PDB file of C-alpha atoms in Angstrom:
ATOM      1  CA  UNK A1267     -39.387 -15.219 -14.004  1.00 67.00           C
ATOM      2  CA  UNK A1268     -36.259 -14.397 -16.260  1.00 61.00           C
ATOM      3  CA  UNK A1269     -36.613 -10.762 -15.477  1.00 65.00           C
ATOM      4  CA  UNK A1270     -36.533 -11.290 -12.019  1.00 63.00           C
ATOM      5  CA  UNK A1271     -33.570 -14.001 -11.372  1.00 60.00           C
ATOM      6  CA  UNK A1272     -31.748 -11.259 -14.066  1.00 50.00           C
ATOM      7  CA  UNK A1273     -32.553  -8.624 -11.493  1.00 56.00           C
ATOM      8  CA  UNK A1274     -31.045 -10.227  -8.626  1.00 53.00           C
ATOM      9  CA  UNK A1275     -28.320 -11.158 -10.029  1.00 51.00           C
ATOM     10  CA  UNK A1276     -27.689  -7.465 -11.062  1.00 53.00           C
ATOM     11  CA  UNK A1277     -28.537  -6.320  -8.117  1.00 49.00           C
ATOM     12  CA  UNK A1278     -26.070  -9.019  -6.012  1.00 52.00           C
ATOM     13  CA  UNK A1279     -22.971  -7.954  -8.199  1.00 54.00           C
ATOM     14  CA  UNK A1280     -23.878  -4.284  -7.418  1.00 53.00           C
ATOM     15  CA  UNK A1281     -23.978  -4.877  -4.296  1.00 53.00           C
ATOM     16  CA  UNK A1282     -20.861  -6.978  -4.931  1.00 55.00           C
ATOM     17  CA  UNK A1283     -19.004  -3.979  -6.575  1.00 49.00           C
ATOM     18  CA  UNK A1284     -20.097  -1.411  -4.056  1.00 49.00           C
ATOM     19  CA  UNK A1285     -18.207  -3.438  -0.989  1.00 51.00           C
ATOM     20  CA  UNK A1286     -14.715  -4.385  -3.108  1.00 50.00           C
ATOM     21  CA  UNK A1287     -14.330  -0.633  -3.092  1.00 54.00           C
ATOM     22  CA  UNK A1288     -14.420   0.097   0.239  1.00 75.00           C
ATOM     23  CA  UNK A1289     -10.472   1.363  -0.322  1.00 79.00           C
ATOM     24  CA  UNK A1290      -8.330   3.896  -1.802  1.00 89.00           C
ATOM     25  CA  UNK A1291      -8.002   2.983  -5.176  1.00 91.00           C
ATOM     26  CA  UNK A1292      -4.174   3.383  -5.461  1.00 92.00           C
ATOM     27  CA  UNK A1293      -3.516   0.623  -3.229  1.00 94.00           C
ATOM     28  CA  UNK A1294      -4.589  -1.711  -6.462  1.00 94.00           C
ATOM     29  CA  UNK A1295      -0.987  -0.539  -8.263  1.00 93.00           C
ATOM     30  CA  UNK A1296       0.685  -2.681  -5.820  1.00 95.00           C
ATOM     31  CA  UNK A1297      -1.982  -4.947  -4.005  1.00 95.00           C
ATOM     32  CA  UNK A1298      -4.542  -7.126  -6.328  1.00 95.00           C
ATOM     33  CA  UNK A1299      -8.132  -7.219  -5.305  1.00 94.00           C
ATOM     34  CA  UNK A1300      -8.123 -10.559  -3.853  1.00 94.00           C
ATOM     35  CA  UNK A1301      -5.100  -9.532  -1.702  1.00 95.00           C
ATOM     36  CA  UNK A1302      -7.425  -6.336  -0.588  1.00 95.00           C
ATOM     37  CA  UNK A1303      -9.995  -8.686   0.034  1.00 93.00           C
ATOM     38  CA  UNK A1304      -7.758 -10.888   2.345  1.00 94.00           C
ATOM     39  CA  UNK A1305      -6.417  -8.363   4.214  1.00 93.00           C
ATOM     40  CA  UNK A1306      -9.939  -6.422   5.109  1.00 92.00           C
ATOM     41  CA  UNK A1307     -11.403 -10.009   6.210  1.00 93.00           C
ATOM     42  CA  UNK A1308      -8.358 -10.597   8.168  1.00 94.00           C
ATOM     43  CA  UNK A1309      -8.056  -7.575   9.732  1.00 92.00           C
ATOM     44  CA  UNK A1310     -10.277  -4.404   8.759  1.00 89.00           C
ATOM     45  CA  UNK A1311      -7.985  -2.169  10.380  1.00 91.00           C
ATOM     46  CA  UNK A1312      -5.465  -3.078   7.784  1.00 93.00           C
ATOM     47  CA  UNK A1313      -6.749  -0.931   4.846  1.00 94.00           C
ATOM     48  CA  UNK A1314      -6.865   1.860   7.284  1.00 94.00           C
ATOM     49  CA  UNK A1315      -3.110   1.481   7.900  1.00 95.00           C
ATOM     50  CA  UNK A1316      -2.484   0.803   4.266  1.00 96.00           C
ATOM     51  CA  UNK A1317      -4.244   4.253   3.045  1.00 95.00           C
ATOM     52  CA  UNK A1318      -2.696   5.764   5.967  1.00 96.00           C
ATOM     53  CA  UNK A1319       1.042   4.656   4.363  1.00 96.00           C
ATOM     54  CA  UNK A1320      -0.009   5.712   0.676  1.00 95.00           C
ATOM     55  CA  UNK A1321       1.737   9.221   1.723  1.00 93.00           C
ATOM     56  CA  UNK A1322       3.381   8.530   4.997  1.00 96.00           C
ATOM     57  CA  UNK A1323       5.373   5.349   4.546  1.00 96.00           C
ATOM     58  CA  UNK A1324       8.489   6.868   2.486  1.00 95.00           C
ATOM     59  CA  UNK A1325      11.049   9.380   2.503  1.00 94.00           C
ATOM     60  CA  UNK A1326      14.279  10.121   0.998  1.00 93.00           C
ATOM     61  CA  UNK A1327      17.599  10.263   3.076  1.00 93.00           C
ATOM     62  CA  UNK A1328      21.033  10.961   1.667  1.00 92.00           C
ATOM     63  CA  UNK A1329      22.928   7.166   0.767  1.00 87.00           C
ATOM     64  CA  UNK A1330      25.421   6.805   4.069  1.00 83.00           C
ATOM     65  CA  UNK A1331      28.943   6.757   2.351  1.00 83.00           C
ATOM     66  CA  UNK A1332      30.474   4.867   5.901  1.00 82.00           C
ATOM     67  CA  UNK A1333      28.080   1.645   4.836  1.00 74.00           C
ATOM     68  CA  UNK A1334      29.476  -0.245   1.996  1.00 75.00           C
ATOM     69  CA  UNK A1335      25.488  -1.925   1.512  1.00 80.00           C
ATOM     70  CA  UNK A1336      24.232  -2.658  -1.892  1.00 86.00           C
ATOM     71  CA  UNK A1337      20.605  -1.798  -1.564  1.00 90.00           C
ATOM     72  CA  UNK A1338      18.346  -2.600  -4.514  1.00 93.00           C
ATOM     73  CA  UNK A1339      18.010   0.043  -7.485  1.00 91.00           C
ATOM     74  CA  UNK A1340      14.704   1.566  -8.058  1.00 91.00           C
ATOM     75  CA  UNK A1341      12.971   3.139 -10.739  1.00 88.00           C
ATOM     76  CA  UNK A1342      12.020   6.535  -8.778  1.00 81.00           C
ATOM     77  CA  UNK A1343      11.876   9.068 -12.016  1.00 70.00           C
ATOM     78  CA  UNK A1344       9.520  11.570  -9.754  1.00 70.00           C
ATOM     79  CA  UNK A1345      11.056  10.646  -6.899  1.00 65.00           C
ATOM     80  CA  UNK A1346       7.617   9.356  -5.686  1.00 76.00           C
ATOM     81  CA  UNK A1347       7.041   9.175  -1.867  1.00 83.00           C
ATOM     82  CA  UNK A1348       3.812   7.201  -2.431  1.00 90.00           C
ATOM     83  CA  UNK A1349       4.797   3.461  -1.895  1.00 94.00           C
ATOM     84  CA  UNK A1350       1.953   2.194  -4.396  1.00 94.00           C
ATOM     85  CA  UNK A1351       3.238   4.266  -7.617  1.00 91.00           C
ATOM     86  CA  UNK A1352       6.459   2.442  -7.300  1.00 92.00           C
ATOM     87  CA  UNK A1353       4.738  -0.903  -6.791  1.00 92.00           C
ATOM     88  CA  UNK A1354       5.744  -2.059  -3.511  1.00 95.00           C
ATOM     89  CA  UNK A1355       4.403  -3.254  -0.774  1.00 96.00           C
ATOM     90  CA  UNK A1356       4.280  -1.998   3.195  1.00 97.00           C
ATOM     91  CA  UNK A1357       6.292  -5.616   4.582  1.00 96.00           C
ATOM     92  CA  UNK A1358       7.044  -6.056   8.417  1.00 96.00           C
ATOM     93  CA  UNK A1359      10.309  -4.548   7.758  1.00 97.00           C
ATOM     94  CA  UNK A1360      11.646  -1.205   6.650  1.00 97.00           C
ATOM     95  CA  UNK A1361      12.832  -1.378   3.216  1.00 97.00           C
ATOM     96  CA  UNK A1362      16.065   0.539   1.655  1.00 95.00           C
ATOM     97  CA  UNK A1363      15.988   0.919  -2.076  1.00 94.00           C
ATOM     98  CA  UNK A1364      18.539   3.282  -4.344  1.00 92.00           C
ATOM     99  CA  UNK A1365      16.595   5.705  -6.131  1.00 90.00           C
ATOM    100  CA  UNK A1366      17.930   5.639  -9.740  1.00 88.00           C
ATOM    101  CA  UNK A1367      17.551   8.841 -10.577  1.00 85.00           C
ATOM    102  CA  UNK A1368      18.807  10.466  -7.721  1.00 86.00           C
ATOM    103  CA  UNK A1369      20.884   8.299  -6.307  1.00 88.00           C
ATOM    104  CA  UNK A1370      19.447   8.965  -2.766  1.00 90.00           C
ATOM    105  CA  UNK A1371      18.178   6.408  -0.305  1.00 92.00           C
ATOM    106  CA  UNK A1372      14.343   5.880  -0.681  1.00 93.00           C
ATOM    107  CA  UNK A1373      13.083   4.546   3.259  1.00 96.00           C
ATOM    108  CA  UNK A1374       9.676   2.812   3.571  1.00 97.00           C
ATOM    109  CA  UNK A1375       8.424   2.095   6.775  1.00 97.00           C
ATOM    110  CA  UNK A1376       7.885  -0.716   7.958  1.00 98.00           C
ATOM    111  CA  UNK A1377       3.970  -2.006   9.087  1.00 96.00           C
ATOM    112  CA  UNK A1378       5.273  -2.048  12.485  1.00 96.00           C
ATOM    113  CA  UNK A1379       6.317   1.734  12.204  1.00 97.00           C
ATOM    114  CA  UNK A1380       3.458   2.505  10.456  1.00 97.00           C
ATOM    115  CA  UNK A1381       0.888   1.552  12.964  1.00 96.00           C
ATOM    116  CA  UNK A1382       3.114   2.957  15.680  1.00 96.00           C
ATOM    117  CA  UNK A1383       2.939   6.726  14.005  1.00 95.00           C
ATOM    118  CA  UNK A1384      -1.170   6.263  13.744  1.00 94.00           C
ATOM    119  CA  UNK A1385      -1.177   5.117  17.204  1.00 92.00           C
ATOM    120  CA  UNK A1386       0.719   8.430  18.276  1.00 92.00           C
ATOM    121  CA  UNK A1387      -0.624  10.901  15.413  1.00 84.00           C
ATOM    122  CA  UNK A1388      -4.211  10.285  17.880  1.00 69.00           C
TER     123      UNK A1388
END
C-alpha cells in the first residue's frame, strides 16, 4: 500500500513539474514561478507574448540631448537587449532606462507594443 500512495505521489509531482515548464526558462530571471503560473491561468497567450519580448522588447537609441529627463540608470555591462537578463519586467508602458555603461537610452516596449508587432509580424 506504501509503495503505491509513494508512486502516485511521484508520479503527481512529475506530472506537476512537467506543466510549470511549459515556458522559456529565462523568463524566471525576472518573473517567479507563481507569477508564471498567474499569468498562463489568466491568460495563456501571455507567455507567448512574454517569450516573444525575451529578444524583441528592447533596443538602444542615442539619449535626446533637447530633453532635460532623468531616466533611471541601469546596469547594462553587455548592453543586453534581452529584457529578462537585466531583470525587468514587460509593464503596460514603454520603459526608458540609462544604460550605465554606455550611456545610451535602453527602450523596452511596452505589452501594448508588443502584442501589436506579433499581431502584424503574422
Amino acid at each position: 500500500m506504501k509503495k503505491i500512495i509513494f508512486s502516485m505521489l511521484l508520479l503527481l509531482s512529475t506530472i506537476q513539474l512537467a506543466q510549470a515548464q511549459k515556458f522559456n526558462s529565462n523568463l524566471l530571471k525576472s518573473y517567479t514561478q507563481n507569477e508564471l503560473t498567474l499569468i498562463e491561468n489568466e491568460n495563456p497567450k501571455m507567455i507567448n507574448v512574454l517569450e516573444y519580448a525575451i529578444l524583441n522588447a528592447c533596443y538602444y537609441i542615442e539619449k535626446p540631448t533637447n530633453k532635460s529627463v532623468d531616466y533611471p540608470i541601469i546596469n547594462t555591462s553587455n548592453d543586453s537587449n534581452n529584457f529578462t537578463d537585466l531583470g525587468l519586467k514587460i509593464t503596460d508602458k514603454t520603459q526608458f532606462f540609462i544604460s550605465k555603461s554606455s550611456g545610451k537610452l535602453l527602450v523596452v516596449k511596452s505589452l501594448y507594443v508588443i502584442e501589436l508587432e506579433m499581431k502584424n509580424k503574422k
